[in-house]
């Protein structure tokens, strides 16, 4: 609606100009009345009315900004319009109006170009689904699908909602969701994410989540929220507003005083119009957000880019962020010479193969399939462990108190499962978090990108946390923390080490993400509480995207600052030329349009690739 209003203003100004030209040159309009030396022919009255209305509209916006504590440069545009009205330079006035409304329209166009990736994501949102009812296909709206419905997904079609394959095998392109470049084969029983694209074979899917709760729709909701805060973008320009306004008024005032001609003041005010300054920051910041989106990072607001670019402290959750939320076998320790390490792991994994516990599934996954044997007489004791018969041996796996009472003095600091065979303690297996392969490199690169402090905040035990931190290259380790203690750790970061960026992936990370200057949610699960609380969401399971986010932010802010300062420099140079009286107001307004185009072109450079140094790829 705001963009439409801007376009209508521009159209009205163009129509007023066309009517004015016809009135002046085709109909030879004469003055209807005069005040002093000022003549008011029809074309002048038309353009003056439009100019006064535009000035009033702008003054109302300025007044609103002042009430909220913002002091922008729009006052110069009002002064320029009023000045040209007072000196009777109608066509200079009209050019200023074209410049003001046309600059806004150009800004909308540039924003649209910069925002292509975000819009492309929205445009691909599934809207229609092929519902199967008694073997017949019925087209329904995606929002009307219910959990339990059966949907046919034809070759090349998007998965409309999250679900589970019940019939058929096909490959699915999940690149827009997970960043995987190779399609993934899905079989009956496998989960499908909405937004993934079917390959060559039709499959039937059972709906497991309604549209509003599905993966792709959750991502789209995040994108929409990232588009909702354009008003904050002009804060960068506001920093320069007061000095730029003062300098321009001084140049105009001195020109008037030296020449003794008020027209000279108006000529300076025309070229001092703030359109380039107002356009510079928004175009660059939206371009940066677009670049983020292309790198699978959703940023919800422009100020987030500014904070990321200046960040000095980075904090990370451990499980699911620095690690893959998957345990791997660390050590197999035997206590009975009757069993070697391989056999002990084989017996334990065989008993655990039907358990859904994360430790059990991790142990089974880490064991060669040929070593996992059938189990009989399986019995599970809640919160204690499991037992069963494997190859004629009775095996118990679980807590030490369950497996081998009397061995409680055994001190194992890592995550472990204990094993007994035929009532005799046989040993234990320790497991550790599987480090993301990119985590150490990410930490190293953050230091190259200017991070002054990197810490790990986790609720895990001290020994486990320190092992992971050492492997990742982090020395500042805070372990055994409750969510409230994580928040306090963030609040305790001194001012000279801010802004603070924290990255996490779980529900327990949501409060910390809110408390940090920039909260970044990790992973492709767009509907988690973490992503809803975050300022930025990394849509792929790749922690090195934190480096990309920092690099793009630094590049964007560098471009934005250069653009703003270039706009100010060029405008002040033109003001000084106008000071001499060699630039009539009309041509001054045309020069402003040229500066607008230069400003927009510079702002779009934020979409270009940042340097290796900004990515943290160069040694300091």
PDB file of N, CA and C in Angstrom, residues 386-428:
ATOM      1  N   UNK A 386      17.956 -51.748  29.253  1.00  0.00           N
ATOM      2  CA  UNK A 386      17.297 -52.876  28.587  1.00  0.00           C
ATOM      3  C   UNK A 386      18.109 -54.142  28.819  1.00  0.00           C
ATOM      4  N   UNK A 387      17.433 -55.291  28.663  1.00  0.00           N
ATOM      5  CA  UNK A 387      18.111 -56.581  28.797  1.00  0.00           C
ATOM      6  C   UNK A 387      17.470 -57.569  27.841  1.00  0.00           C
ATOM      7  N   UNK A 388      18.252 -58.586  27.459  1.00  0.00           N
ATOM      8  CA  UNK A 388      17.743 -59.607  26.554  1.00  0.00           C
ATOM      9  C   UNK A 388      18.801 -60.656  26.294  1.00  0.00           C
ATOM     10  N   UNK A 389      18.417 -61.663  25.531  1.00  0.00           N
ATOM     11  CA  UNK A 389      19.324 -62.770  25.245  1.00  0.00           C
ATOM     12  C   UNK A 389      19.889 -62.636  23.839  1.00  0.00           C
ATOM     13  N   UNK A 390      21.216 -62.699  23.736  1.00  0.00           N
ATOM     14  CA  UNK A 390      21.912 -62.598  22.462  1.00  0.00           C
ATOM     15  C   UNK A 390      22.928 -63.742  22.372  1.00  0.00           C
ATOM     16  N   UNK A 391      22.771 -64.579  21.359  1.00  0.00           N
ATOM     17  CA  UNK A 391      23.688 -65.704  21.158  1.00  0.00           C
ATOM     18  C   UNK A 391      23.857 -66.541  22.423  1.00  0.00           C
ATOM     19  N   UNK A 392      22.743 -66.759  23.140  1.00  0.00           N
ATOM     20  CA  UNK A 392      22.785 -67.597  24.333  1.00  0.00           C
ATOM     21  C   UNK A 392      23.302 -66.909  25.572  1.00  0.00           C
ATOM     22  N   UNK A 393      23.563 -65.618  25.495  1.00  0.00           N
ATOM     23  CA  UNK A 393      24.055 -64.864  26.653  1.00  0.00           C
ATOM     24  C   UNK A 393      22.995 -63.855  27.081  1.00  0.00           C
ATOM     25  N   UNK A 394      22.822 -63.675  28.404  1.00  0.00           N
ATOM     26  CA  UNK A 394      21.882 -62.673  28.900  1.00  0.00           C
ATOM     27  C   UNK A 394      22.640 -61.360  29.101  1.00  0.00           C
ATOM     28  N   UNK A 395      22.237 -60.371  28.347  1.00  0.00           N
ATOM     29  CA  UNK A 395      22.966 -59.107  28.316  1.00  0.00           C
ATOM     30  C   UNK A 395      22.087 -57.992  28.874  1.00  0.00           C
ATOM     31  N   UNK A 396      22.683 -57.181  29.757  1.00  0.00           N
ATOM     32  CA  UNK A 396      21.998 -56.003  30.290  1.00  0.00           C
ATOM     33  C   UNK A 396      22.815 -54.767  29.914  1.00  0.00           C
ATOM     34  N   UNK A 397      22.125 -53.726  29.444  1.00  0.00           N
ATOM     35  CA  UNK A 397      22.783 -52.486  29.025  1.00  0.00           C
ATOM     36  C   UNK A 397      22.012 -51.308  29.605  1.00  0.00           C
ATOM     37  N   UNK A 398      22.727 -50.375  30.228  1.00  0.00           N
ATOM     38  CA  UNK A 398      22.050 -49.202  30.770  1.00  0.00           C
ATOM     39  C   UNK A 398      22.857 -48.533  31.851  1.00  0.00           C
ATOM     40  N   UNK A 399      22.156 -48.019  32.847  1.00  0.00           N
ATOM     41  CA  UNK A 399      22.823 -47.352  33.965  1.00  0.00           C
ATOM     42  C   UNK A 399      23.616 -48.362  34.787  1.00  0.00           C
ATOM     43  N   UNK A 400      24.656 -47.887  35.465  1.00  0.00           N
ATOM     44  CA  UNK A 400      25.521 -48.763  36.250  1.00  0.00           C
ATOM     45  C   UNK A 400      24.748 -49.434  37.384  1.00  0.00           C
ATOM     46  N   UNK A 401      23.857 -48.676  38.032  1.00  0.00           N
ATOM     47  CA  UNK A 401      23.086 -49.237  39.144  1.00  0.00           C
ATOM     48  C   UNK A 401      22.139 -50.343  38.675  1.00  0.00           C
ATOM     49  N   UNK A 402      21.739 -50.294  37.409  1.00  0.00           N
ATOM     50  CA  UNK A 402      20.855 -51.311  36.837  1.00  0.00           C
ATOM     51  C   UNK A 402      21.647 -52.522  36.352  1.00  0.00           C
ATOM     52  N   UNK A 403      22.776 -52.257  35.736  1.00  0.00           N
ATOM     53  CA  UNK A 403      23.567 -53.309  35.108  1.00  0.00           C
ATOM     54  C   UNK A 403      24.403 -54.095  36.131  1.00  0.00           C
ATOM     55  N   UNK A 404      25.065 -53.388  37.019  1.00  0.00           N
ATOM     56  CA  UNK A 404      26.013 -54.043  37.932  1.00  0.00           C
ATOM     57  C   UNK A 404      26.020 -53.332  39.282  1.00  0.00           C
ATOM     58  N   UNK A 405      25.014 -53.557  40.111  1.00  0.00           N
ATOM     59  CA  UNK A 405      25.005 -52.956  41.452  1.00  0.00           C
ATOM     60  C   UNK A 405      26.286 -53.340  42.199  1.00  0.00           C
ATOM     61  N   UNK A 406      26.818 -52.380  42.909  1.00  0.00           N
ATOM     62  CA  UNK A 406      28.049 -52.624  43.633  1.00  0.00           C
ATOM     63  C   UNK A 406      29.261 -52.024  42.963  1.00  0.00           C
ATOM     64  N   UNK A 407      29.101 -51.599  41.699  1.00  0.00           N
ATOM     65  CA  UNK A 407      30.211 -50.971  40.979  1.00  0.00           C
ATOM     66  C   UNK A 407      30.048 -49.452  40.907  1.00  0.00           C
ATOM     67  N   UNK A 408      29.213 -48.890  41.785  1.00  0.00           N
ATOM     68  CA  UNK A 408      28.890 -47.461  41.687  1.00  0.00           C
ATOM     69  C   UNK A 408      30.093 -46.544  41.859  1.00  0.00           C
ATOM     70  N   UNK A 409      31.177 -47.060  42.432  1.00  0.00           N
ATOM     71  CA  UNK A 409      32.362 -46.221  42.648  1.00  0.00           C
ATOM     72  C   UNK A 409      33.129 -45.965  41.358  1.00  0.00           C
ATOM     73  N   UNK A 410      32.772 -46.689  40.313  1.00  0.00           N
ATOM     74  CA  UNK A 410      33.426 -46.489  39.026  1.00  0.00           C
ATOM     75  C   UNK A 410      33.170 -45.061  38.546  1.00  0.00           C
ATOM     76  N   UNK A 411      34.237 -44.297  38.281  1.00  0.00           N
ATOM     77  CA  UNK A 411      34.110 -42.886  37.931  1.00  0.00           C
ATOM     78  C   UNK A 411      34.351 -42.678  36.430  1.00  0.00           C
ATOM     79  N   UNK A 412      33.246 -42.511  35.709  1.00  0.00           N
ATOM     80  CA  UNK A 412      33.330 -42.231  34.272  1.00  0.00           C
ATOM     81  C   UNK A 412      32.648 -40.887  34.028  1.00  0.00           C
ATOM     82  N   UNK A 413      33.408 -39.906  33.557  1.00  0.00           N
ATOM     83  CA  UNK A 413      32.873 -38.544  33.417  1.00  0.00           C
ATOM     84  C   UNK A 413      32.139 -38.332  32.099  1.00  0.00           C
ATOM     85  N   UNK A 414      32.370 -39.172  31.101  1.00  0.00           N
ATOM     86  CA  UNK A 414      31.718 -39.013  29.801  1.00  0.00           C
ATOM     87  C   UNK A 414      30.349 -39.694  29.805  1.00  0.00           C
ATOM     88  N   UNK A 415      29.556 -39.388  28.772  1.00  0.00           N
ATOM     89  CA  UNK A 415      28.291 -40.100  28.565  1.00  0.00           C
ATOM     90  C   UNK A 415      28.619 -41.562  28.296  1.00  0.00           C
ATOM     91  N   UNK A 416      27.998 -42.497  29.049  1.00  0.00           N
ATOM     92  CA  UNK A 416      28.376 -43.902  28.937  1.00  0.00           C
ATOM     93  C   UNK A 416      27.188 -44.822  29.160  1.00  0.00           C
ATOM     94  N   UNK A 417      27.265 -46.014  28.560  1.00  0.00           N
ATOM     95  CA  UNK A 417      26.339 -47.109  28.876  1.00  0.00           C
ATOM     96  C   UNK A 417      27.188 -48.260  29.411  1.00  0.00           C
ATOM     97  N   UNK A 418      26.631 -48.956  30.395  1.00  0.00           N
ATOM     98  CA  UNK A 418      27.355 -50.032  31.060  1.00  0.00           C
ATOM     99  C   UNK A 418      26.754 -51.361  30.632  1.00  0.00           C
ATOM    100  N   UNK A 419      27.600 -52.404  30.626  1.00  0.00           N
ATOM    101  CA  UNK A 419      27.188 -53.699  30.084  1.00  0.00           C
ATOM    102  C   UNK A 419      27.546 -54.814  31.063  1.00  0.00           C
ATOM    103  N   UNK A 420      26.597 -55.718  31.278  1.00  0.00           N
ATOM    104  CA  UNK A 420      26.888 -56.955  32.026  1.00  0.00           C
ATOM    105  C   UNK A 420      26.447 -58.137  31.182  1.00  0.00           C
ATOM    106  N   UNK A 421      27.161 -59.250  31.316  1.00  0.00           N
ATOM    107  CA  UNK A 421      26.848 -60.476  30.572  1.00  0.00           C
ATOM    108  C   UNK A 421      26.703 -61.619  31.560  1.00  0.00           C
ATOM    109  N   UNK A 422      25.523 -62.244  31.530  1.00  0.00           N
ATOM    110  CA  UNK A 422      25.210 -63.347  32.460  1.00  0.00           C
ATOM    111  C   UNK A 422      25.461 -62.936  33.904  1.00  0.00           C
ATOM    112  N   UNK A 423      25.048 -61.725  34.240  1.00  0.00           N
ATOM    113  CA  UNK A 423      25.114 -61.243  35.615  1.00  0.00           C
ATOM    114  C   UNK A 423      26.469 -60.731  36.047  1.00  0.00           C
ATOM    115  N   UNK A 424      27.444 -60.718  35.151  1.00  0.00           N
ATOM    116  CA  UNK A 424      28.791 -60.268  35.506  1.00  0.00           C
ATOM    117  C   UNK A 424      29.128 -58.988  34.743  1.00  0.00           C
ATOM    118  N   UNK A 425      29.639 -57.971  35.468  1.00  0.00           N
ATOM    119  CA  UNK A 425      30.000 -56.698  34.828  1.00  0.00           C
ATOM    120  C   UNK A 425      31.049 -56.945  33.754  1.00  0.00           C
ATOM    121  N   UNK A 426      30.764 -56.460  32.524  1.00  0.00           N
ATOM    122  CA  UNK A 426      31.657 -56.735  31.395  1.00  0.00           C
ATOM    123  C   UNK A 426      32.406 -55.513  30.900  1.00  0.00           C
ATOM    124  N   UNK A 427      31.929 -54.292  31.226  1.00  0.00           N
ATOM    125  CA  UNK A 427      32.618 -53.095  30.772  1.00  0.00           C
ATOM    126  C   UNK A 427      31.643 -51.972  30.452  1.00  0.00           C
ATOM    127  N   UNK A 428      32.137 -50.976  29.784  1.00  0.00           N
ATOM    128  CA  UNK A 428      31.276 -49.851  29.434  1.00  0.00           C
ATOM    129  C   UNK A 428      31.722 -49.224  28.111  1.00  0.00           C
TER     130      UNK A 428
END
